[in-house]
PDB file of C-alpha atoms (C1' of nucleotides) in Angstrom:
ATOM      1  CA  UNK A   1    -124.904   7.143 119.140  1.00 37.00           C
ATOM      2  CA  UNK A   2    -126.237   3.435 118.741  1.00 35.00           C
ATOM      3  CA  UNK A   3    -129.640   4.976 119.095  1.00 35.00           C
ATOM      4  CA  UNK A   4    -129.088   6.570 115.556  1.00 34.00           C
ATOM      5  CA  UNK A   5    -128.235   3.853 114.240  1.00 33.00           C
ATOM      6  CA  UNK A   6    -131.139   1.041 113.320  1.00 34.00           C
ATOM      7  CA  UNK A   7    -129.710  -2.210 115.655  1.00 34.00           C
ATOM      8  CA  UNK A   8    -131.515  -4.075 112.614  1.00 32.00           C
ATOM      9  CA  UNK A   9    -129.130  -2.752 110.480  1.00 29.00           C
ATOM     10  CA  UNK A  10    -126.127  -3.093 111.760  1.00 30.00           C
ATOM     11  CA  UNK A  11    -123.211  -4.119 109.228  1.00 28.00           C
ATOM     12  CA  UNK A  12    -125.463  -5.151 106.583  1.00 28.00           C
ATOM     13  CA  UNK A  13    -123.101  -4.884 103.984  1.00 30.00           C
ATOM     14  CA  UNK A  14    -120.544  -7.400 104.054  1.00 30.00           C
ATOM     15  CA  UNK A  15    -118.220  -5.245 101.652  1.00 28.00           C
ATOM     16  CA  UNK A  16    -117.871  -2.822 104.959  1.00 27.00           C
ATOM     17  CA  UNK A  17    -117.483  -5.191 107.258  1.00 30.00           C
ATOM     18  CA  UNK A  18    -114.149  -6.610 105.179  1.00 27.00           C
ATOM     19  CA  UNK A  19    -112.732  -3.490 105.209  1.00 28.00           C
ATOM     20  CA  UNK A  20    -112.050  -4.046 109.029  1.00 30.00           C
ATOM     21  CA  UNK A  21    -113.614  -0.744 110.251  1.00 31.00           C
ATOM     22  CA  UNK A  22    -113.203  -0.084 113.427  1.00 31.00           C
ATOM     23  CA  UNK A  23    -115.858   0.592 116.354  1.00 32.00           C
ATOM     24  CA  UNK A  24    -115.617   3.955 116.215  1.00 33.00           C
ATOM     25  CA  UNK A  25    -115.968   4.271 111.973  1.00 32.00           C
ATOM     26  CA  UNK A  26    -119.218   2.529 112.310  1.00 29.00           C
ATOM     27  CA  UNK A  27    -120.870   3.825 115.774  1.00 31.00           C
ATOM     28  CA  UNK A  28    -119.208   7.022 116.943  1.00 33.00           C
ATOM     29  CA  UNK A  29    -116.800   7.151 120.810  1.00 35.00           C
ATOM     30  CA  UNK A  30    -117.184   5.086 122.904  1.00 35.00           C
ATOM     31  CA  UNK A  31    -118.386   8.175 124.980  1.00 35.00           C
ATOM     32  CA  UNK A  32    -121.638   7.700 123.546  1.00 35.00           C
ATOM     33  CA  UNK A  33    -122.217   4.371 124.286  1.00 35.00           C
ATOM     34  CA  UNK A  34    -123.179   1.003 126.378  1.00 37.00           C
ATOM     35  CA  UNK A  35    -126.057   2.413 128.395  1.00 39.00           C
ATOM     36  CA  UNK A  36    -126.952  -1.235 130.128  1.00 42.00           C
ATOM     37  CA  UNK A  37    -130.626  -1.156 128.080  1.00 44.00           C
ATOM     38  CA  UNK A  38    -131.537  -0.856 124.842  1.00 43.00           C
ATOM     39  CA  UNK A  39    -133.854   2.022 125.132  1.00 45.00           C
ATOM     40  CA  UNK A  40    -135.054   1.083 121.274  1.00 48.00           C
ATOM     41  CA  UNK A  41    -136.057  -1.852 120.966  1.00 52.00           C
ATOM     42  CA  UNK A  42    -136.436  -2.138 125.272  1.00 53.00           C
ATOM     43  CA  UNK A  43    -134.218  -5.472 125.389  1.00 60.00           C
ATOM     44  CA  UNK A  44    -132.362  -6.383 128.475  1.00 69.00           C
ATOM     45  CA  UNK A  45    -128.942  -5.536 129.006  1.00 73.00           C
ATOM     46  CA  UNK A  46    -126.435  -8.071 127.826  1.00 79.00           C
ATOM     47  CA  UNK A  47    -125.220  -8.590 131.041  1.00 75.00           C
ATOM     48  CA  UNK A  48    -128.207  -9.633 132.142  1.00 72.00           C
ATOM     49  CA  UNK A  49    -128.692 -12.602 129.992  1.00 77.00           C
ATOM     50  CA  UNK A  50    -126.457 -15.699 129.689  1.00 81.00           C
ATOM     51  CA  UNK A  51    -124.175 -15.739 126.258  1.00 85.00           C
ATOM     52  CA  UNK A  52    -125.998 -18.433 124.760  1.00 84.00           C
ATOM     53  CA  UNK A  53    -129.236 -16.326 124.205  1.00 84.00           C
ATOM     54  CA  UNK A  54    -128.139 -13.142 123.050  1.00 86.00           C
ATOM     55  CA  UNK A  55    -129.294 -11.571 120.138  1.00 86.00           C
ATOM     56  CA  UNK A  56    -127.082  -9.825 117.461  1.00 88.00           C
ATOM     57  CA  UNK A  57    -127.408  -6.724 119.161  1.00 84.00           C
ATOM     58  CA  UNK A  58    -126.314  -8.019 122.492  1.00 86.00           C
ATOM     59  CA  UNK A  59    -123.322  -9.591 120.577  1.00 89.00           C
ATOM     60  CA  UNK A  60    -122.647  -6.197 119.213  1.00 87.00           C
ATOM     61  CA  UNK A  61    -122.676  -4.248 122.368  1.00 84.00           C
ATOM     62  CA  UNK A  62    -120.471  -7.051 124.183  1.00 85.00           C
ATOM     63  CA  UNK A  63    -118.371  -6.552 121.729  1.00 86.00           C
ATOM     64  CA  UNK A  64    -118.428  -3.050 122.205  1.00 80.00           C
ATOM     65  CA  UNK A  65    -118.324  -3.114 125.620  1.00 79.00           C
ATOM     66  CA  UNK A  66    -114.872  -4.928 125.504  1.00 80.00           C
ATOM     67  CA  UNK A  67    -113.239  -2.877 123.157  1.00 77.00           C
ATOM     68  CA  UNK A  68    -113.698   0.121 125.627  1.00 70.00           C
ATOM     69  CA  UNK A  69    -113.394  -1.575 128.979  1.00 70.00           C
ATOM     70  CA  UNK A  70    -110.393  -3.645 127.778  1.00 68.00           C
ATOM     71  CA  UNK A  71    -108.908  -1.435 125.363  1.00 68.00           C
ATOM     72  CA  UNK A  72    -108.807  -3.855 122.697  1.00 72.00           C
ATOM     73  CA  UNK A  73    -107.739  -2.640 119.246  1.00 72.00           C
ATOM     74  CA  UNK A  74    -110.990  -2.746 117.609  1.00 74.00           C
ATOM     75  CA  UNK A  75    -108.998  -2.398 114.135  1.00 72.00           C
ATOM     76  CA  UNK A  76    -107.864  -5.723 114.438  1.00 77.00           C
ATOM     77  CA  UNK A  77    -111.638  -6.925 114.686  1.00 82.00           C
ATOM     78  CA  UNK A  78    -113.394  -8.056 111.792  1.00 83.00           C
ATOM     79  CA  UNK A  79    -116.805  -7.270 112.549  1.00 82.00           C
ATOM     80  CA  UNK A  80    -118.440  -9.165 109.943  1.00 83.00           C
ATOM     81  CA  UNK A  81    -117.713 -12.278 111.944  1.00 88.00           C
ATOM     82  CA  UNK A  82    -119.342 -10.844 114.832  1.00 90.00           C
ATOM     83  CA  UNK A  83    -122.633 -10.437 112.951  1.00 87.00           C
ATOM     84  CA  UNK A  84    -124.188 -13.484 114.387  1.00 90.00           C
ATOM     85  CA  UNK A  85    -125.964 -14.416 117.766  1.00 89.00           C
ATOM     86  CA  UNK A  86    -125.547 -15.567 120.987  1.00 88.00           C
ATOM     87  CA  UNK A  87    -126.038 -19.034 120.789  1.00 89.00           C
ATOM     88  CA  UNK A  88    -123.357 -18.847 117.203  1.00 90.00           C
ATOM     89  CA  UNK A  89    -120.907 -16.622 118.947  1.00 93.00           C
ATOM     90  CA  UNK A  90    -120.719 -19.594 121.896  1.00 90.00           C
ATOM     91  CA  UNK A  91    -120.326 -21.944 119.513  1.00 88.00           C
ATOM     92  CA  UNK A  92    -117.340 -20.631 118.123  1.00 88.00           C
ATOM     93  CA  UNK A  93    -113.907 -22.520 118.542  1.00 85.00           C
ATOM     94  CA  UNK A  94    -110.394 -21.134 120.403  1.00 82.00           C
ATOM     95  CA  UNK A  95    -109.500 -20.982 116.531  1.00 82.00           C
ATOM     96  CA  UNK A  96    -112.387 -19.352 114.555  1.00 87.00           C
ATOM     97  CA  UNK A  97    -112.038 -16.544 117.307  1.00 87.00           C
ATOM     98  CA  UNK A  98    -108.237 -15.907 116.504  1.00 83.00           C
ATOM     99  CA  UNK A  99    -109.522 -15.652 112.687  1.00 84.00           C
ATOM    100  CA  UNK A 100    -112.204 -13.419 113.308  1.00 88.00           C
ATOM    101  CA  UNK A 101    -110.334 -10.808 115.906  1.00 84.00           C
ATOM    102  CA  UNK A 102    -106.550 -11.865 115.250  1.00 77.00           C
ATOM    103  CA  UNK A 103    -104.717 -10.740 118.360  1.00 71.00           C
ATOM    104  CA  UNK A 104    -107.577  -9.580 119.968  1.00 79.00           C
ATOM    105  CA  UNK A 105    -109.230 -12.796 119.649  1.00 82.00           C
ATOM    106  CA  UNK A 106    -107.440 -14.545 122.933  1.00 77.00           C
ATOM    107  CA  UNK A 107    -108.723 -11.791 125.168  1.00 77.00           C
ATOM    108  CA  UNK A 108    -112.173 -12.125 123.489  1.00 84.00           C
ATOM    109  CA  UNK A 109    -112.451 -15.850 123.681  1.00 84.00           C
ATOM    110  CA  UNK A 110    -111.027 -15.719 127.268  1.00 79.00           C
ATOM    111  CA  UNK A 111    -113.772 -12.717 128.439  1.00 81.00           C
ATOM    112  CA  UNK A 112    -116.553 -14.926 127.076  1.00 86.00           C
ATOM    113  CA  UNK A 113    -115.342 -18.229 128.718  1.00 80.00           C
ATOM    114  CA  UNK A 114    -115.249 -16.135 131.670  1.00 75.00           C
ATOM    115  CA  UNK A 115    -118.744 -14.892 131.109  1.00 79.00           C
ATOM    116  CA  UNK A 116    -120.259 -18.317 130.394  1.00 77.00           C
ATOM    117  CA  UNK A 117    -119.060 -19.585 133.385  1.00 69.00           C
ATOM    118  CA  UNK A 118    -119.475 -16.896 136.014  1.00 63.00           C
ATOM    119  CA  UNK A 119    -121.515 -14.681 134.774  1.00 62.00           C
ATOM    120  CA  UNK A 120    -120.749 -10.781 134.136  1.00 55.00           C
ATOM    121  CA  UNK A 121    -119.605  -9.436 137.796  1.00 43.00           C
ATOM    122  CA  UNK A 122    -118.090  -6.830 139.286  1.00 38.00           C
ATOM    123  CA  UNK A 123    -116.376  -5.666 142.026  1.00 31.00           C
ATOM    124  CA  UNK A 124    -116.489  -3.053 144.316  1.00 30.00           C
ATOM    125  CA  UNK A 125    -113.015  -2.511 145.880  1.00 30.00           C
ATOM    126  CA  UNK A 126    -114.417  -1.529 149.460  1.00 32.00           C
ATOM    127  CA  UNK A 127    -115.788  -5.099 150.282  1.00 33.00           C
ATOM    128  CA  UNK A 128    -114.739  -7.062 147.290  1.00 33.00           C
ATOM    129  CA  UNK A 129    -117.976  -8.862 147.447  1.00 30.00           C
ATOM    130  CA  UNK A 130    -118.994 -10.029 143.771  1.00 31.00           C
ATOM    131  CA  UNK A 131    -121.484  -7.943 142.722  1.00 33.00           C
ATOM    132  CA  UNK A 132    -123.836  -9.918 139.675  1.00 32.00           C
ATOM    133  CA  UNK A 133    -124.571  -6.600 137.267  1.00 36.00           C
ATOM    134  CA  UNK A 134    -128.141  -6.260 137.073  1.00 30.00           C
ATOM    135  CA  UNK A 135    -130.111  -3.587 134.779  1.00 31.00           C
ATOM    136  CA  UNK A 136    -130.500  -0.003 136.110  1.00 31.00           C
ATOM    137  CA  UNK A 137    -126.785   0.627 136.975  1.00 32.00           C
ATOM    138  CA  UNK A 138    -126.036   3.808 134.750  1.00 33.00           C
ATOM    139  CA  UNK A 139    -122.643   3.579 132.896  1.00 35.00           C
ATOM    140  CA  UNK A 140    -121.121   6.382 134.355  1.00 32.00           C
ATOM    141  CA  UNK A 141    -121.768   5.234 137.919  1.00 32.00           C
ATOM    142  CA  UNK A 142    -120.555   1.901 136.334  1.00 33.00           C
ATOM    143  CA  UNK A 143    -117.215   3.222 135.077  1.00 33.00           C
ATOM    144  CA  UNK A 144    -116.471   5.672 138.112  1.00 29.00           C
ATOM    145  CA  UNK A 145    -116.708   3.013 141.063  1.00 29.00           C
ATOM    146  CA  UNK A 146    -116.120  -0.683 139.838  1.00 34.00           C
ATOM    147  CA  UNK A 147    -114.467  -3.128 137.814  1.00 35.00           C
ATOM    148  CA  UNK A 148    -115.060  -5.908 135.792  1.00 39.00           C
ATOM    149  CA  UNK A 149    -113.174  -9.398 137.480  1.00 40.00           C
ATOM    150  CA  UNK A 150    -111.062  -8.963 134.052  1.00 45.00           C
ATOM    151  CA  UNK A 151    -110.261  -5.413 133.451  1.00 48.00           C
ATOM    152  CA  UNK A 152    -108.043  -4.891 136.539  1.00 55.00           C
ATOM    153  CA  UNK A 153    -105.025  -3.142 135.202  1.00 78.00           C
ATOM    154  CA  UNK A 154    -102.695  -4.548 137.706  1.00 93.00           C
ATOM    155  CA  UNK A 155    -100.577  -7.413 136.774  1.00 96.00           C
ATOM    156  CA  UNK A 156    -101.106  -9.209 140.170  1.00 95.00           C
ATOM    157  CA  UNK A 157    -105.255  -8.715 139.868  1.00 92.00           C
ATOM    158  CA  UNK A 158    -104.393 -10.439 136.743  1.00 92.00           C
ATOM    159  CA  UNK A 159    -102.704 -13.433 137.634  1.00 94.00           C
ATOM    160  CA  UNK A 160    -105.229 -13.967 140.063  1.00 92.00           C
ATOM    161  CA  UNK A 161    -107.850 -13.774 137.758  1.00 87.00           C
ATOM    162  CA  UNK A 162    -106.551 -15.899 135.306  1.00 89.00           C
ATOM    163  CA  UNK A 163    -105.903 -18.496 138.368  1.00 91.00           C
ATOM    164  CA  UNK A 164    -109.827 -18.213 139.537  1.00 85.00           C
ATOM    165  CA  UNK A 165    -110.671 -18.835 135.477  1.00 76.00           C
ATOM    166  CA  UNK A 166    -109.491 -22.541 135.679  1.00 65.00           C
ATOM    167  CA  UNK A 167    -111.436 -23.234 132.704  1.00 62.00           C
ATOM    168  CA  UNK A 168    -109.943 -20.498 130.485  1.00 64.00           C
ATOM    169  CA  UNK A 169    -105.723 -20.086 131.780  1.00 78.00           C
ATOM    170  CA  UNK A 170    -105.509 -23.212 129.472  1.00 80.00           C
ATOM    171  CA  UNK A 171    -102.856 -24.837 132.158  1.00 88.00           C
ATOM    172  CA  UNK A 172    -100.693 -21.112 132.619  1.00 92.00           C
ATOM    173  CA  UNK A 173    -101.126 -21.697 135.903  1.00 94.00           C
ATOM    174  CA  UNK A 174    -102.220 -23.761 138.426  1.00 93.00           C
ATOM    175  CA  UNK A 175    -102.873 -23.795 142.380  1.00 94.00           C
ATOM    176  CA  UNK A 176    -100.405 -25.265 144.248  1.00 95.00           C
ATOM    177  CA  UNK A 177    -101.872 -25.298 147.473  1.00 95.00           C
ATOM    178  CA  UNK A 178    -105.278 -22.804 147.157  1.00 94.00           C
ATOM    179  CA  UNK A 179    -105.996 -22.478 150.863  1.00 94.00           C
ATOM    180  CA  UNK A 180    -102.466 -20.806 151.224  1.00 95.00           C
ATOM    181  CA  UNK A 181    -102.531 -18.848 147.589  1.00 96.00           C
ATOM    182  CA  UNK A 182     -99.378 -20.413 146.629  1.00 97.00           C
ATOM    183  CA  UNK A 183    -100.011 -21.203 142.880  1.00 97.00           C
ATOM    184  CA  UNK A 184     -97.218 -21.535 140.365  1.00 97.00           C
ATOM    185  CA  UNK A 185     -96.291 -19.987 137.259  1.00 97.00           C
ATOM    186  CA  UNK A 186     -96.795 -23.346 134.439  1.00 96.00           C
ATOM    187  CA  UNK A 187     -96.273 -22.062 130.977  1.00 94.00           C
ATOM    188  CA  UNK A 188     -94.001 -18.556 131.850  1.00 96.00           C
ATOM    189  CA  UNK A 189     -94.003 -17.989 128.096  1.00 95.00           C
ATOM    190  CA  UNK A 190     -97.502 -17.949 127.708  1.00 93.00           C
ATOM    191  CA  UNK A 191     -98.505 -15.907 130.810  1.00 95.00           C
ATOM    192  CA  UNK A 192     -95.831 -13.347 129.020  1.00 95.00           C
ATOM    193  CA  UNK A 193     -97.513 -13.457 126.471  1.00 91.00           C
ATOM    194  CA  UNK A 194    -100.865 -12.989 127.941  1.00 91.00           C
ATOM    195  CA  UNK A 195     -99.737  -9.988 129.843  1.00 93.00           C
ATOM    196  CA  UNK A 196     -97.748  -8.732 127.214  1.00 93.00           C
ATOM    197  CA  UNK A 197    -101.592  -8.961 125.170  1.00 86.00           C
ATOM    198  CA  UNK A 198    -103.125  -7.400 128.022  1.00 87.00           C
ATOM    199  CA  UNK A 199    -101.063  -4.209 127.609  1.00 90.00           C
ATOM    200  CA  UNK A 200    -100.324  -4.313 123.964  1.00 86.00           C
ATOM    201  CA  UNK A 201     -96.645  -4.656 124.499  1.00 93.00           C
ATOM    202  CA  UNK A 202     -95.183  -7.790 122.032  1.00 91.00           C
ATOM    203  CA  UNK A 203     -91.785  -7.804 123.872  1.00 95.00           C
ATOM    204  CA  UNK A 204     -93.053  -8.893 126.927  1.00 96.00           C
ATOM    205  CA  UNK A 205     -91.007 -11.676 128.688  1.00 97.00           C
ATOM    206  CA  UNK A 206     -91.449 -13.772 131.752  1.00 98.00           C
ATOM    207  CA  UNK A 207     -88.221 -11.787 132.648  1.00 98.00           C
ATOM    208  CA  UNK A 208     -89.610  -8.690 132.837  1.00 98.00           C
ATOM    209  CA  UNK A 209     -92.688  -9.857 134.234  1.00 98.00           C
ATOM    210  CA  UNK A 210     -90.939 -11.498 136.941  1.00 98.00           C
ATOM    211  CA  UNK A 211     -89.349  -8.253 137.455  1.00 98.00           C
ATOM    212  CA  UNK A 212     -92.654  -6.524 138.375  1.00 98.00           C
ATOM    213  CA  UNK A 213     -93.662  -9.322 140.546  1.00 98.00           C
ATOM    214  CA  UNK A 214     -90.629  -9.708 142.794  1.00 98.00           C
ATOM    215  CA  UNK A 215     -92.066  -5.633 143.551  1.00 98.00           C
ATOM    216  CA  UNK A 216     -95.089  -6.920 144.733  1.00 98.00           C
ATOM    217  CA  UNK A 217     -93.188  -8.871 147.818  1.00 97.00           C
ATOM    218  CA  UNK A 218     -92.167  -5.194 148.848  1.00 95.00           C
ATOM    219  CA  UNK A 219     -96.030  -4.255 149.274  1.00 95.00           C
ATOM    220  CA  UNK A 220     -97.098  -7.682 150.832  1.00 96.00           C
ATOM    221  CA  UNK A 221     -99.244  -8.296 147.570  1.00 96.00           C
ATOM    222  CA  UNK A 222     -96.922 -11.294 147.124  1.00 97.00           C
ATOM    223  CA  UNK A 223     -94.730 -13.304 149.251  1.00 97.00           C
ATOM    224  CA  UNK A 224     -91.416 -15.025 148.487  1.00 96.00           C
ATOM    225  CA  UNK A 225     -91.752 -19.094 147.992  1.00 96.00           C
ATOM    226  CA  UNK A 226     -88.576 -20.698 147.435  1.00 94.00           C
ATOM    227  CA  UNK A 227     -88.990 -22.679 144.768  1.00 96.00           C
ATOM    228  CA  UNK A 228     -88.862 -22.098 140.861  1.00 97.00           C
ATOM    229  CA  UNK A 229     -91.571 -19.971 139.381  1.00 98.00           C
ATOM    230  CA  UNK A 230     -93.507 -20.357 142.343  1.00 98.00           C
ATOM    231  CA  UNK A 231     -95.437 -17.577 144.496  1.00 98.00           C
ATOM    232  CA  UNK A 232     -97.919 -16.940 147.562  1.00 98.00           C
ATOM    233  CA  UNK A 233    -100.514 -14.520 147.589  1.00 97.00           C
ATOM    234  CA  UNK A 234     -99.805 -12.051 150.356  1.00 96.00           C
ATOM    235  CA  UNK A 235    -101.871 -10.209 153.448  1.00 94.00           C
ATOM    236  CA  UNK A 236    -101.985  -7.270 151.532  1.00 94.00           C
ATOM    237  CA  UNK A 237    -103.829  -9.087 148.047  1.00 93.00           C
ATOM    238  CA  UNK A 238    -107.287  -9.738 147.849  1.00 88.00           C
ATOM    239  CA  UNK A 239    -110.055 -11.507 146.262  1.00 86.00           C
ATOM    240  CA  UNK A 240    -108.023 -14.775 145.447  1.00 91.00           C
ATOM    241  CA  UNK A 241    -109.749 -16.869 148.229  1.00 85.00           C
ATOM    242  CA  UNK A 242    -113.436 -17.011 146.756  1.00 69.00           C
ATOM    243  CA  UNK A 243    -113.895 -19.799 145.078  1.00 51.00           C
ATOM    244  CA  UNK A 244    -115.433 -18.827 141.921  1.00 41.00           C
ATOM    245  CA  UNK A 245    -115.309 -15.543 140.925  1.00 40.00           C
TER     246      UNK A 245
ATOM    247  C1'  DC B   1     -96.851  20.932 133.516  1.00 53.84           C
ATOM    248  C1'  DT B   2     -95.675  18.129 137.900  1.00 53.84           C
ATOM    249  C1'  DA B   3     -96.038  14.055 140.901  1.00 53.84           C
ATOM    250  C1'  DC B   4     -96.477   9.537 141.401  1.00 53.84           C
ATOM    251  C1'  DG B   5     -97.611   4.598 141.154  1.00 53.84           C
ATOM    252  C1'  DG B   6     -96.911   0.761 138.638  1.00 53.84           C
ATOM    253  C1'  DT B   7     -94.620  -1.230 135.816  1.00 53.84           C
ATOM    254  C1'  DT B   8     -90.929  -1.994 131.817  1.00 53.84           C
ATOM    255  C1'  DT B   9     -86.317  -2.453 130.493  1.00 53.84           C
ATOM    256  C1'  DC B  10     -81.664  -3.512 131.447  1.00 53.84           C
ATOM    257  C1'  DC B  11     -78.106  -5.235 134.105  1.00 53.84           C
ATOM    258  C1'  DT B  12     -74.854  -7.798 137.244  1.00 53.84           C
ATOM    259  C1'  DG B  13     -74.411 -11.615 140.049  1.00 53.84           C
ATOM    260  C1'  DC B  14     -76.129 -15.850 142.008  1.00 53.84           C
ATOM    261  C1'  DT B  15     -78.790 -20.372 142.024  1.00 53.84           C
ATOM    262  C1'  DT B  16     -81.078 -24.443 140.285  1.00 53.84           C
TER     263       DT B  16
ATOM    264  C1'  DC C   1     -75.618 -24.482 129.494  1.00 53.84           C
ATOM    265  C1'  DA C   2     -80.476 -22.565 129.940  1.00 53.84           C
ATOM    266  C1'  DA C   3     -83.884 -20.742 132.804  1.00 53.84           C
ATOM    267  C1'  DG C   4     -84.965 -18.482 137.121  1.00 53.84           C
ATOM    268  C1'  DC C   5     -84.254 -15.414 140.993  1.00 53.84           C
ATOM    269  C1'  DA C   6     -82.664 -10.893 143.334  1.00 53.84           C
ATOM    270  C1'  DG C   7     -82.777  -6.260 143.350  1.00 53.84           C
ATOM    271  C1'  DG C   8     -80.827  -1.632 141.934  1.00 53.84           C
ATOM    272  C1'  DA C   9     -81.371   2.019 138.635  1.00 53.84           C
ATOM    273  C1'  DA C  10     -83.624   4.513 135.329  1.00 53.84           C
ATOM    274  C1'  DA C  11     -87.009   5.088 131.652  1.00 53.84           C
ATOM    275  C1'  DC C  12     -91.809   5.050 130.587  1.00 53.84           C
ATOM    276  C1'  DC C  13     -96.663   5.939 130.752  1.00 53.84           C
ATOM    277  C1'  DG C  14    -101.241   6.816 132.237  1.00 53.84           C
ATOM    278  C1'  DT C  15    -103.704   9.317 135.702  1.00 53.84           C
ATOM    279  C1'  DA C  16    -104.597  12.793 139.246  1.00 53.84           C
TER     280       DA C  16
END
DNA sequence: CTACGGTTTCCTGCTT
DNA sequence: CAAGCAGGAAACCGTA
């Protein structure tokens, strides 16, 4: 589908682009799309190239390439904000990303502070050994065997996550002793709320999420620390003890 | 349509 | 008193 459509041309109109149309309005499924090159103009995946030098196109597909991975509601996107570069879209504040995506916007800002840092890996379950996405992996073989570090569904894959993002968990939580995976729960509210984003569900609390973690002592995911809003990564979780992700 | 895993929601009782 | 913790029970929901 983006190959019918000029890359040069994309959203020209700002008139369309205020009407908040969503992914699909502009550039078909999301079937049809995010093949890792550019077969038309014979750019370089996205995820090849560090945020600050992408071009509008590689902004576009990112974008595109969250909406589907992460199932963000690409409704609540304003696209015409997202009309810009690489090097513009890094220099966008916390703030000017909750204007330009609304809800959406934290999970954006948070998948590009993730990308900045670490780069765009993934993970293949059988050795969890970070895997740095290079051109030439085809998107089915892409979808059908690995994850991105962020798109794990499960809540516990993202709590650790969000613990191996120091730079982007903006204090949620913190380590409390890393070499054991204890780590505690900071702002319960916000992580809620987080999770809550995550799986577009607004009445998320940090008693219902707490809920679903006391589960995860039953499966040896987690193990019990006694002390408030405090927990231990188990035998049975993996993938919290490298460093950087 | 069924099974099932992983929550989500609610609740009662207890602890900090 | 408010916020957490413990689990049981049952509803829910996406996927196989």
């Amino acid at each position: 589908m983006l190959d019918s459509v000029s890359h040069n041309t994309f959203v020209p109109n700002p008139m369309i682009c205020e009407s908040l149309m969503s992914w699909s309005e502009l550039f078909g499924t999301p079937e049809d799309s995010y093949m890792p090159v550019d077969h038309q103009t014979g750019d370089s995946s996205w995820t090849s190239i560090h945020p600050q030098y992408w071009s509008r196109n590689h902004v576009c597909e990112w974008l595109q390439f969250c909406c589907d991975q992460y199932k963000l509601d690409a409704n609540c996107i304003s696209f015409s904000h997202f009309n810009i570069d690489g090097q513009q879209l890094c220099n966008m504040s916390h703030e000017e990303f909750l204007n330009a995506a609304g809800i959406c916007g934290e999970y954006l800002f948070f998948i590009l502070q993730n990308i900045k840092a670490h780069g765009q890996y993934l993970f293949f379950p059988d050795d969890d050994k970070p895997y740095l996405r290079t051109e030439g992996l085809k998107s089915q073989e892409f979808q059908s065997h690995s994850r991105t570090s962020l798109q794990s569904s499960h809540l516990w894959e993202f709590v650790r996550d969000l613990l191996l993002s120091p730079e982007e968990n903006c204090g949620i939580l913190e380590w409390e002793d890393r070499e054991q995976g204890i780590f505690r729960v900071v702002k319960s509210d916000a992580l809620a709320k987080m999770w809550g984003q995550r799986k577009k569900n607004d009445r998320m609390t940090y008693e219902k999420l707490s809920r679903a973690l006391r589960y995860y002592y039953k499966t040896g995911i987690l193990e019990r620390v006694d002390r408030r809003l405090v927990y231990k990564f188990g035998k049975n979780a993996h993938g919290w003890q490298d460093g950087k992700l």
